[in-house]
Amino acid sequence: MAQESSIKSRSPIAAHPVTSAVIAILTVAVVFFAVYVPLYARATPKVGDFPFFYFYLLIYMPVVAIVCWIILMLRNRLDPPAGGPDGPAAASTGPGEVAK
Amino acid sequence: MSNVNYVTFTIVVVVFLIVTLTGFAAARWRRAEDMMQLNEWGLGGRSFGTFVSWFLLGGDLYTAYTFIAVPAAVFGAGAVTGFFAVSYTIIVFPIALIFLPRLWSIARTHNYVTPADFIRGRYGSRGLSLAMAITGIVALMPYIALQLVGIQAVLTVMGVGTSSTNSYVKDVPLFIAFLILAVYTYVSGLRAPALIAFIKDTLVYVMIIVAVFYIPTRIGGWGHIFAAGQAHLKAISPVTHKPNGVFIPTTGNSQLAFSTLALGSALALMVYPHAVTGVLSTRRRDIIKRNMALLPLYSLMLGFIALLGYMALADKTTVANVKKAGGNAQLAVPYLFQHLFPSWFTGLAFSAIVIGALVPAAIMAIASANLFTRNIFKEFFKPDASPRLETQVSKWASMVVKLGALLFAVELPRTFSINLQLLGGIWILQIFPMMVFGLFTRWFHRWALLAGWLAGEIFGTIAAYKVATPTTSHWAGSTDLEFGHTVYIGLSAFILNVVIAVILTLIFKAARVPEGADETLPGQYTADPTDAPAPVPAAVGRQ
C-alpha cells in the first residue's frame, strides 16, 4: 500500500507534515490489519461460539468505521475551506510519486 | 405454479408495487427545473446530502448478488472464496477516502458526468477515454445480468414461474419485473433508485437483524453453525478428491489468495462506473468523506450475511433442498429463509432481495448509459449534441442496456454470467491506474497508460480463461498461480499494467511524444464549489 501512503503524505498540504503522516499511517495500518491474514487466521481463542478468525473480521468493521472517522477529522484540518484555492502541492508533482 | 406459498407471494407482489409507485413518484422528488439535463436525469441534479447518499451508495454497492452469492460461496467453499468479501468491504472505504473526494471536486468543477469525461479532460485523449468507457460498459453488463440471477433465485424458491422448458416463457415474471424497472428508470433517472434505496435498506436491515438473532436459536446456536460449516468444508469432495473448502485459511497459499482477492476487489469496487455515479450525485465534497466513514456500518451487515452460508449448512432441510435443486448454492439463502421464517416474514426477506437487485441494476444501467452517451455517442458521432439530445440518448441507452442484460441472463448459462462478473472485476481494475493515479499526478503518459491497460486486460482475460478445476475446464475461478503463489488474477494483471505504464512513460518522455493537453488545474482537485454547477455538462454551449 505504499502508493496510498506516499500520495497521502505529499499531496494536499505539505504544511501539515505531522497530520499528513498520521493519516498515512492510519490508512496503511487499517488496510494492513485486514489484509495480513496470518495475523488472525486462527480458530482460537474462541469468543463466545465464534472462532477467532470470524470474530476478528466482524469486530474489525466498527473499528475501521472509527478509524475512518478519525482520518476524516484529521483531513478536515488539511483541506482548505470550501471554495478556497489550494496550495500548488495538490497535483502534478514529480515523477515516480505513484509509480511504486 | 404448483407449490407457491400465497402469503409469501402476495407480500412480495405488494412490496414490488409499492416500489414501482415510488419509482415513478421519484420523478417529482426534488423536482428539477428541467429534467432533460444529463446532470438531472443521470446524477439526480448532483443534489444528494449525507443521508440520501448513504442509502444510495449502500444500495449501489451491496447488491442482490451480494446477498445471494457471498453466502452461496461460503456455503460451497468457505472462507477464501466467500468470506474474503468481508475483508474487502472493510478496506474499500479507507482506500476510497484517499481518492474519491478529489474525483468529486474535479468532476464538480468541470461538470464531468462520467469517469471517462475526467480521463478525456485530464489527458486530452479520446482513445484513453474510449478505453475506459468501453471497459466500464462491458464490465457492467454481466453485473446487471447477475442482479437477475438474484431475482431468479428467489423466484425459483417461491415456485413462481411456469414449468415450460422455453426459457422465455419460464422467466416471464422476471421480464415483467425488469420491464417495469426499465420504465421508471427511464422516467425518473437516478432519483428512482435513490428513493427506492430507502425501502431496500430498511428491509435488508430488518431481514439481517432478525436472521442473525432468530435463526441460530432455531438450529442449535452459533457453536453448532460453525461446527457444521467446518465439517462440510473439511469433507472430501467426491468429484475433486480435495476438501470442499477452507474454514480458516492457514496455509500460505490460501492466505495469499484471501489477501489479494480482498485487496484487488477493494481497489476495483470504487472505480466501477456505478460507484462513481453514486459519488458524483452528492451535493458537497464533505458528504463523500463522511460517507466513507459511515458506510463501514454496512459492511458489518455483510459479515453476517456471509455467515448465512454456514447457517444454511447447519440446517439439514436447506442442505437437502439445495441438493434436490441440482446443488445450486445460490438457492441456499432463499431456502434457509423459507424453511425457518414464517411465510409473511419470508415474503419480506424475499422482497428485500428482489429490491436489492433493482436498485443497483438501475444505477448500473444509468452509469452505462451515461458512458455511452458522453464518451461514445457525443465524442465520436455527434459532438454538437444538445443537452436535451444527450439526455434523450442516455434514457434510451439505459433501456437498451437493461434489455441486453436481460437477454444475457436468460440466454447464457448461469455459470457463464458469474464467470463474466469475475472477469468484469479483473477488467475494471485495469482502469484504476489511469483514473486514480490521474487524480494525483500527470506524470504518466497517456499512451503508456493505454498500453498498460491493454496489457492488463489481455493478460487478465487469458489467465482467467486458463483457470481450470476437475469439474470445469475454463473460467473456473479468479485466482491462479504466479511464481508458485496463488494470487488474484486482477491484482497480478494490475501490477503488470502499472509496470508497463511506468516503463513506457519513461520511454515516451525521452522520445518527447506529445503529452496532450490537461484542462484541469491543481487547485481544482480539492475545490468545493458551493454553488450549483452550470446546467450544461462540460464545455458544451446551450444554444
XYZ file of C-alpha atoms in Angstrom:
643
model
C 0.000 0.000 0.000
C 2.993 2.247 -0.452
C 1.219 4.130 -3.174
C -1.525 5.432 -0.934
C 0.824 6.483 1.786
C 3.078 8.487 -0.460
C 0.138 10.145 -2.117
C -1.393 10.910 1.167
C 1.634 12.395 2.801
C 2.600 14.514 -0.175
C -0.497 15.657 -1.855
C -2.835 18.002 -0.177
C -0.687 20.029 2.053
C 2.964 19.886 2.819
C 2.311 22.437 5.504
C 0.950 19.822 7.917
C 3.546 17.083 7.762
C 2.626 15.521 11.103
C -1.083 15.330 10.449
C -0.440 14.011 6.969
C 1.886 11.359 8.323
C -0.642 10.271 10.918
C -3.304 9.954 8.221
C -0.955 7.925 6.064
C -0.001 5.619 8.904
C -3.620 5.107 9.952
C -4.666 4.308 6.394
C -1.867 1.835 5.833
C -2.406 0.247 9.235
C -6.134 -0.160 8.799
C -5.633 -1.876 5.458
C -2.738 -3.959 6.709
C -4.608 -5.407 9.675
C -7.395 -6.543 7.360
C -5.232 -7.899 4.572
C -2.457 -9.569 6.535
C -4.334 -12.787 7.200
C -1.699 -14.719 9.219
C -2.434 -12.268 11.995
C -5.891 -13.630 12.644
C -6.281 -16.903 10.747
C -6.739 -18.963 13.914
C -9.617 -20.889 15.438
C -8.696 -19.933 18.989
C -9.224 -18.102 21.252
C -12.919 -18.569 20.650
C -15.057 -15.591 21.536
C -18.404 -16.971 22.563
C -19.029 -19.563 19.892
C -17.160 -17.608 17.239
C -13.811 -18.902 16.030
C -11.252 -16.128 16.338
C -10.968 -15.639 12.544
C -14.657 -14.803 12.191
C -14.858 -12.801 15.385
C -11.884 -10.698 14.307
C -13.316 -9.820 10.911
C -16.679 -8.878 12.383
C -15.330 -6.776 15.229
C -12.828 -5.148 12.896
C -15.568 -3.360 10.971
C -16.700 -0.999 13.717
C -13.000 -0.419 14.383
C -12.500 0.627 10.761
C -15.516 2.891 10.952
C -13.963 4.651 13.948
C -10.531 4.904 12.317
C -12.101 6.274 9.134
C -13.840 8.867 11.232
C -10.538 9.874 12.860
C -8.907 10.109 9.421
C -11.794 12.262 8.329
C -11.369 14.639 11.269
C -7.654 14.926 10.547
C -8.300 15.519 6.868
C -10.692 18.299 7.607
C -7.763 20.092 9.188
C -5.781 19.644 5.974
C -8.316 20.539 3.346
C -8.797 24.192 2.581
C -12.147 25.751 3.441
C -14.944 25.429 0.945
C -14.319 27.085 -2.366
C -10.883 28.289 -1.346
C -7.834 27.900 -3.515
C -5.359 25.194 -2.776
C -1.611 25.229 -2.499
C 0.424 24.306 -5.541
C 1.306 20.952 -4.000
C -2.045 19.437 -4.859
C -1.382 17.691 -8.119
C 1.130 17.129 -10.850
C 4.077 16.646 -8.607
C 7.262 14.990 -9.669
C 7.775 11.694 -11.406
C 7.732 8.441 -9.537
C 5.265 9.677 -6.985
C 2.751 6.987 -7.667
C 4.969 4.668 -9.560
C 5.988 2.419 -6.742
C -47.075 -22.521 -10.040
C -47.702 -25.688 -8.065
C -46.458 -25.216 -4.522
C -46.487 -21.458 -4.203
C -46.926 -20.080 -0.718
C -49.523 -17.389 -1.351
C -48.795 -15.355 1.753
C -45.142 -15.026 0.749
C -46.049 -14.390 -2.843
C -48.612 -11.707 -2.032
C -46.193 -9.822 0.193
C -43.519 -9.832 -2.476
C -46.004 -8.549 -5.049
C -47.299 -5.819 -2.736
C -43.800 -4.595 -1.878
C -42.925 -4.651 -5.553
C -45.956 -2.491 -6.335
C -45.031 -0.014 -3.609
C -41.529 0.170 -5.041
C -42.872 0.712 -8.539
C -45.052 3.596 -7.403
C -42.098 5.048 -5.541
C -40.003 4.744 -8.667
C -42.438 6.770 -10.731
C -43.089 9.259 -7.947
C -39.338 9.857 -7.688
C -39.514 11.996 -10.811
C -41.259 14.605 -8.678
C -38.899 14.272 -5.749
C -36.509 17.284 -5.517
C -38.045 18.266 -8.771
C -35.677 19.783 -11.249
C -36.444 22.842 -13.331
C -35.517 20.894 -16.410
C -35.330 17.128 -16.281
C -33.859 16.998 -19.761
C -30.357 17.677 -18.484
C -27.943 14.814 -18.045
C -26.996 16.228 -14.651
C -30.598 15.865 -13.587
C -31.551 12.542 -15.096
C -28.185 10.862 -14.700
C -26.899 12.364 -11.452
C -30.039 13.368 -9.573
C -29.134 17.039 -10.012
C -25.910 16.437 -8.029
C -28.011 17.348 -5.050
C -27.940 14.468 -2.571
C -26.919 15.017 1.049
C -25.231 12.699 3.531
C -28.370 10.815 4.449
C -29.613 10.099 0.927
C -26.103 9.301 -0.290
C -25.558 6.792 2.453
C -28.599 4.874 1.316
C -27.821 5.352 -2.348
C -24.208 4.208 -2.091
C -25.160 1.380 0.222
C -27.884 0.329 -2.173
C -25.446 0.673 -5.031
C -22.524 -1.319 -3.660
C -24.312 -4.071 -1.769
C -26.313 -5.742 -4.461
C -28.719 -8.659 -4.502
C -25.906 -10.621 -5.948
C -24.016 -9.916 -2.738
C -26.871 -11.232 -0.632
C -27.108 -14.357 -2.718
C -23.607 -15.036 -3.972
C -21.483 -14.273 -0.930
C -23.347 -16.677 1.353
C -23.537 -19.116 -1.564
C -19.760 -19.046 -1.854
C -19.397 -19.514 1.889
C -21.940 -22.329 1.711
C -19.963 -24.010 -1.031
C -16.326 -23.340 -0.302
C -15.919 -21.333 2.873
C -13.541 -18.588 3.807
C -11.271 -17.901 0.851
C -13.815 -17.627 -1.946
C -16.611 -16.242 0.199
C -15.509 -14.568 3.366
C -12.800 -12.520 1.666
C -15.695 -10.268 0.655
C -15.988 -9.192 4.270
C -12.342 -8.244 4.433
C -12.622 -6.401 1.142
C -15.614 -4.339 2.089
C -13.739 -3.322 5.213
C -10.747 -1.857 3.435
C -12.534 -0.343 0.497
C -13.529 2.735 2.495
C -10.185 3.874 3.899
C -8.759 3.403 0.393
C -11.616 5.260 -1.270
C -11.253 8.092 1.219
C -7.897 8.822 -0.409
C -9.122 9.500 -3.913
C -12.896 9.875 -4.114
C -13.018 13.419 -2.679
C -10.554 14.508 -5.380
C -12.651 12.844 -8.060
C -15.734 14.586 -6.754
C -14.059 18.005 -6.760
C -12.632 17.785 -10.236
C -15.880 16.408 -11.639
C -17.859 19.143 -9.980
C -15.553 21.889 -11.180
C -15.570 20.723 -14.785
C -19.043 19.250 -14.731
C -17.886 15.768 -15.655
C -20.706 13.247 -15.664
C -18.709 10.049 -16.133
C -15.221 8.909 -15.088
C -14.276 8.820 -18.777
C -15.118 12.553 -19.016
C -12.400 13.086 -16.458
C -9.900 10.965 -18.416
C -10.708 12.996 -21.523
C -10.113 16.273 -19.734
C -7.057 15.170 -17.819
C -5.112 13.535 -20.629
C -6.676 15.207 -23.648
C -7.007 11.743 -25.121
C -10.126 10.445 -26.805
C -8.609 6.995 -27.113
C -7.929 6.632 -23.411
C -11.375 7.928 -22.590
C -12.903 5.448 -25.032
C -10.911 2.610 -23.461
C -12.366 3.477 -20.098
C -15.907 3.868 -21.384
C -15.833 0.504 -23.122
C -14.286 -1.238 -20.128
C -16.975 0.261 -17.924
C -19.868 -0.737 -20.154
C -18.553 -4.244 -20.782
C -17.846 -4.869 -17.104
C -21.260 -3.603 -16.027
C -23.328 -5.722 -18.394
C -22.728 -9.082 -16.664
C -23.008 -7.315 -13.317
C -26.533 -6.191 -14.186
C -27.302 -9.657 -15.503
C -26.224 -11.090 -12.179
C -28.768 -8.978 -10.369
C -31.288 -11.008 -12.301
C -29.712 -14.185 -11.026
C -30.546 -12.906 -7.539
C -34.176 -12.383 -8.511
C -34.294 -15.748 -10.266
C -33.063 -17.495 -7.125
C -35.914 -16.009 -5.126
C -38.494 -16.768 -7.801
C -37.291 -20.363 -8.081
C -37.598 -20.970 -4.364
C -41.023 -19.317 -4.286
C -42.116 -21.707 -7.030
C -43.116 -18.828 -9.285
C -42.675 -19.258 -12.994
C -44.151 -21.690 -15.393
C -42.712 -25.120 -15.834
C -42.252 -24.515 -19.541
C -38.927 -25.571 -20.942
C -38.779 -22.436 -23.050
C -36.586 -20.092 -21.044
C -38.514 -17.008 -22.200
C -41.838 -18.373 -21.042
C -40.324 -19.659 -17.851
C -38.900 -16.292 -16.948
C -41.986 -14.208 -17.617
C -42.121 -12.829 -14.046
C -38.522 -11.750 -14.409
C -39.310 -9.975 -17.664
C -42.195 -8.112 -16.101
C -40.129 -7.020 -13.124
C -37.316 -5.805 -15.306
C -39.548 -4.054 -17.790
C -41.164 -2.056 -15.010
C -37.732 -1.219 -13.654
C -36.613 -0.061 -17.081
C -39.626 2.203 -17.489
C -39.354 4.009 -14.192
C -35.610 4.421 -14.578
C -36.333 5.960 -17.960
C -38.780 8.378 -16.404
C -37.096 9.274 -13.121
C -33.397 8.659 -13.704
C -31.143 8.373 -10.678
C -33.844 9.740 -8.410
C -35.718 6.442 -8.660
C -33.033 4.145 -7.222
C -32.118 6.824 -4.675
C -35.628 6.872 -3.278
C -36.144 3.118 -3.526
C -32.859 2.549 -1.721
C -34.582 3.689 1.492
C -37.098 0.875 1.226
C -34.454 -1.603 0.210
C -32.052 -0.858 3.020
C -34.737 -0.818 5.666
C -35.960 -4.229 4.564
C -32.438 -5.610 4.312
C -31.528 -4.400 7.766
C -34.661 -5.869 9.308
C -34.077 -9.136 7.482
C -30.476 -9.453 8.620
C -31.048 -8.464 12.228
C -33.875 -10.943 12.552
C -31.890 -13.640 10.751
C -28.852 -13.163 12.960
C -30.759 -13.320 16.224
C -33.533 -15.705 15.315
C -32.061 -18.378 13.052
C -29.319 -19.534 15.462
C -31.960 -20.209 18.129
C -33.801 -22.461 15.695
C -30.854 -24.525 14.543
C -28.810 -25.084 17.672
C -26.806 -21.916 18.222
C -23.657 -20.413 16.754
C -21.454 -23.207 18.060
C -23.409 -25.704 16.019
C -23.459 -23.412 12.982
C -19.691 -23.082 12.890
C -19.220 -26.778 13.592
C -21.494 -27.668 10.670
C -19.598 -25.265 8.427
C -16.266 -26.684 9.434
C -17.427 -30.265 8.975
C -18.735 -29.563 5.479
C -15.599 -27.753 4.364
C -13.325 -30.468 5.717
C -15.237 -33.236 3.997
C -13.592 -34.596 0.882
C -15.489 -33.812 -2.283
C -16.164 -36.957 -4.334
C -15.531 -35.014 -7.544
C -12.296 -33.185 -6.881
C -10.921 -35.522 -4.172
C -9.963 -32.454 -2.199
C -11.676 -30.843 0.788
C -14.810 -28.868 -0.126
C -13.260 -25.646 1.038
C -11.340 -23.714 3.628
C -12.795 -22.903 7.048
C -9.870 -20.827 8.253
C -7.077 -20.048 5.782
C -3.962 -21.356 7.492
C -1.766 -22.328 4.554
C 0.401 -19.721 2.871
C -1.339 -20.019 -0.464
C -4.870 -19.759 0.861
C -3.850 -16.710 2.878
C -2.305 -15.040 -0.128
C -5.374 -15.794 -2.215
C -7.560 -14.311 0.524
C -5.431 -11.156 0.814
C -5.019 -10.487 -2.882
C -8.704 -11.110 -3.576
C -9.612 -8.684 -0.808
C -7.144 -6.020 -1.882
C -7.827 -6.327 -5.620
C -11.588 -6.259 -5.188
C -11.349 -3.265 -2.877
C -9.346 -1.321 -5.445
C -11.813 -2.292 -8.170
C -15.067 -1.520 -6.376
C -14.798 2.250 -6.294
C -13.695 2.621 -9.915
C -16.804 0.834 -11.164
C -18.838 3.427 -13.078
C -21.936 2.885 -10.944
C -19.935 3.695 -7.810
C -18.685 6.872 -9.469
C -22.249 7.784 -10.444
C -23.289 7.478 -6.800
C -20.350 9.603 -5.717
C -20.931 12.358 -8.260
C -24.584 12.679 -7.306
C -23.700 14.189 -3.929
C -24.020 17.864 -3.168
C -20.797 18.572 -1.299
C -17.277 17.242 -1.014
C -17.730 16.692 2.723
C -20.558 14.288 2.064
C -18.285 11.879 0.245
C -15.763 11.930 3.029
C -18.374 11.496 5.705
C -19.953 8.595 3.863
C -16.664 6.759 3.595
C -16.637 6.766 7.380
C -20.312 5.820 7.682
C -20.508 3.072 5.074
C -18.407 0.545 7.011
C -21.554 0.082 9.100
C -22.930 -1.600 6.037
C -20.010 -3.994 5.920
C -20.866 -5.273 9.368
C -24.146 -6.376 7.896
C -22.320 -8.077 5.058
C -20.315 -10.030 7.624
C -23.495 -11.515 8.980
C -24.912 -12.055 5.512
C -21.834 -14.126 4.699
C -22.432 -16.206 7.819
C -25.868 -17.113 6.461
C -23.904 -19.579 4.336
C -22.883 -21.533 7.427
C -26.379 -21.252 8.860
C -27.659 -22.880 5.682
C -25.123 -25.675 6.109
C -26.309 -26.220 9.662
C -29.921 -26.634 8.582
C -30.489 -30.124 7.206
C -33.668 -29.244 5.335
C -31.923 -26.424 3.473
C -28.996 -28.654 2.546
C -31.416 -31.290 1.261
C -33.423 -28.698 -0.717
C -30.320 -27.314 -2.360
C -29.205 -30.798 -3.272
C -32.618 -31.538 -4.749
C -32.374 -28.395 -6.866
C -29.246 -29.681 -8.533
C -26.776 -28.395 -5.957
C -27.249 -24.749 -6.916
C -25.692 -22.960 -3.924
C -27.362 -19.681 -4.965
C -30.598 -21.097 -3.589
C -29.177 -21.739 -0.129
C -30.226 -18.451 1.464
C -33.732 -18.331 -0.018
C -34.325 -21.947 1.060
C -32.993 -21.200 4.524
C -35.430 -18.302 4.941
C -38.312 -20.278 3.525
C -37.733 -23.139 5.898
C -37.162 -21.194 9.099
C -39.189 -17.999 8.825
C -42.972 -17.735 8.977
C -44.268 -17.181 5.461
C -45.094 -13.494 5.929
C -41.559 -12.757 7.045
C -40.139 -14.861 4.244
C -42.137 -12.567 1.964
C -40.419 -9.502 3.420
C -36.994 -11.114 3.178
C -37.566 -12.141 -0.422
C -38.778 -8.639 -1.247
C -35.559 -7.296 0.245
C -33.539 -9.445 -2.130
C -35.644 -8.556 -5.169
C -35.477 -4.815 -4.483
C -31.844 -5.284 -3.608
C -31.439 -6.318 -7.221
C -33.488 -3.498 -8.714
C -31.659 -0.592 -7.085
C -28.139 -1.403 -8.247
C -29.396 -2.610 -11.625
C -30.959 0.814 -12.191
C -27.828 2.694 -11.137
C -25.601 0.465 -13.259
C -27.816 0.951 -16.282
C -27.706 4.717 -15.772
C -23.916 4.654 -15.405
C -23.517 2.611 -18.591
C -25.938 4.844 -20.446
C -24.050 7.955 -19.419
C -20.753 6.432 -20.534
C -22.241 5.571 -23.875
C -23.814 8.971 -24.378
C -20.959 11.149 -23.221
C -17.919 9.217 -24.297
C -19.017 7.324 -27.377
C -22.112 8.926 -28.925
C -21.204 12.529 -28.294
C -17.462 12.121 -28.589
C -17.401 10.243 -31.846
C -20.758 10.649 -33.557
C -22.403 13.885 -32.603
C -20.052 16.382 -30.979
C -22.683 19.122 -31.153
C -25.386 17.150 -29.329
C -27.553 19.429 -27.211
C -28.073 18.607 -23.520
C -31.595 17.629 -24.409
C -30.453 15.154 -27.023
C -27.804 13.810 -24.652
C -30.377 13.103 -22.010
C -32.708 11.512 -24.503
C -29.957 9.247 -25.805
C -28.964 8.321 -22.286
C -32.525 7.424 -21.356
C -32.865 5.116 -24.329
C -29.421 3.679 -23.787
C -30.416 2.729 -20.240
C -33.334 0.791 -21.714
C -31.110 -0.978 -24.186
C -28.564 -1.851 -21.511
C -31.253 -3.402 -19.340
C -32.766 -5.404 -22.144
C -29.291 -6.540 -23.109
C -28.631 -7.690 -19.567
C -31.962 -9.485 -19.567
C -31.111 -11.439 -22.702
C -27.738 -12.098 -21.221
C -29.277 -13.585 -18.091
C -31.843 -15.689 -19.895
C -29.800 -16.827 -22.867
C -26.479 -17.658 -21.328
C -25.919 -20.399 -18.795
C -25.888 -19.002 -15.281
C -22.349 -20.080 -14.520
C -21.262 -18.123 -17.541
C -22.676 -14.868 -16.155
C -20.986 -15.457 -12.839
C -17.661 -16.036 -14.533
C -18.168 -12.942 -16.616
C -18.749 -10.967 -13.484
C -15.475 -12.230 -12.053
C -13.887 -11.216 -15.321
C -15.611 -7.849 -15.040
C -13.799 -7.273 -11.756
C -10.479 -8.080 -13.403
C -11.280 -5.813 -16.350
C -12.441 -2.852 -14.322
C -9.383 -2.976 -12.077
C -7.269 -2.164 -15.127
C -8.724 1.339 -15.356
C -7.508 2.078 -11.838
C -4.115 3.492 -12.936
C -5.476 5.959 -15.478
C -8.244 7.114 -13.220
C -6.871 7.097 -9.689
C -3.234 7.828 -10.452
C -4.511 10.511 -12.777
C -6.239 12.197 -9.862
C -2.879 12.764 -8.227
C -0.309 13.139 -10.959
C 0.005 13.888 -14.617
C 3.367 12.152 -14.746
C 2.090 9.089 -16.625
C 1.998 9.371 -20.392
C -1.431 8.843 -21.917
C -0.228 6.253 -24.421
C 1.723 4.428 -21.747
C -1.463 4.184 -19.698
C -3.299 2.919 -22.744
C -0.653 0.272 -23.385
C -0.639 -0.759 -19.719
C -4.418 -1.020 -19.760
C -4.363 -3.180 -22.876
C -1.673 -5.460 -21.480
C -3.556 -5.834 -18.195
C -6.819 -6.669 -19.966
C -5.233 -9.241 -22.253
C -3.193 -10.882 -19.535
C -6.139 -10.943 -17.125
C -8.548 -12.416 -19.652
C -6.168 -15.142 -20.783
C -5.139 -16.005 -17.237
C -8.778 -16.251 -16.166
C -9.587 -18.381 -19.192
C -6.897 -20.861 -18.231
C -8.149 -21.452 -14.694
C -9.469 -24.993 -14.532
C -10.768 -27.390 -11.914
C -11.569 -31.087 -12.279
C -15.201 -30.101 -12.919
C -14.734 -27.063 -15.130
C -12.217 -26.691 -17.906
C -12.153 -22.905 -18.221
C -13.048 -19.766 -16.253
C -13.173 -21.803 -13.062
C -12.142 -19.017 -10.730
C -10.311 -15.758 -10.359
C -7.080 -16.826 -8.725
C -4.153 -18.565 -10.338
C -0.552 -19.414 -9.664
C 2.049 -16.720 -10.270
C 5.593 -17.784 -9.497
C 4.264 -20.542 -7.274
C 1.854 -18.363 -5.305
C -1.918 -18.284 -5.527
C -2.831 -14.722 -6.451
C -5.959 -12.888 -7.567
C -5.603 -12.502 -11.338
C -6.963 -8.968 -11.236
C -4.146 -7.910 -8.979
C -1.365 -9.559 -10.979
C -2.768 -8.004 -14.171
C -2.903 -4.682 -12.363
C 0.766 -4.925 -11.389
C 1.709 -5.779 -14.968
C -0.394 -2.828 -16.107
C 1.399 -0.374 -13.794
C 4.871 -1.676 -14.631
C 4.248 -1.275 -18.353
C 2.756 2.177 -17.844
C 5.853 3.293 -15.910
C 8.393 1.900 -18.374
C 6.608 3.275 -21.424
C 6.122 6.647 -19.766
C 9.886 6.908 -19.326
C 10.410 5.929 -22.966
C 7.740 8.270 -24.365
C 9.026 11.131 -22.276
C 12.565 10.543 -23.503
C 11.255 10.444 -27.069
C 9.217 13.613 -26.455
C 5.970 12.101 -27.663
C 3.180 14.720 -27.353
C 1.558 14.504 -23.942
C -1.822 16.009 -24.742
C -3.493 18.973 -23.099
C -4.604 18.899 -19.487
C -7.626 21.094 -18.833
C -7.542 20.623 -15.062
C -5.696 22.781 -12.548
C -4.112 21.528 -9.328
C -6.381 23.529 -7.033
C -9.492 22.094 -8.639
C -8.831 18.677 -7.140
C -9.555 19.946 -3.669
C -12.128 22.562 -4.592
C -15.548 22.505 -3.027
C -17.758 24.709 -5.177
C -20.739 25.689 -3.123
C -22.811 26.991 -5.972
C -24.786 24.685 -8.173
C -22.908 23.624 -11.285
C -23.767 25.044 -14.630
C -26.715 23.101 -16.007
C -24.844 22.097 -19.129
C -22.268 19.295 -18.916
C -18.693 20.128 -19.783
C -17.937 22.739 -22.320
C -20.986 22.340 -24.496
C -22.852 25.565 -25.030
C -26.596 25.527 -24.929
C -27.873 27.457 -27.857
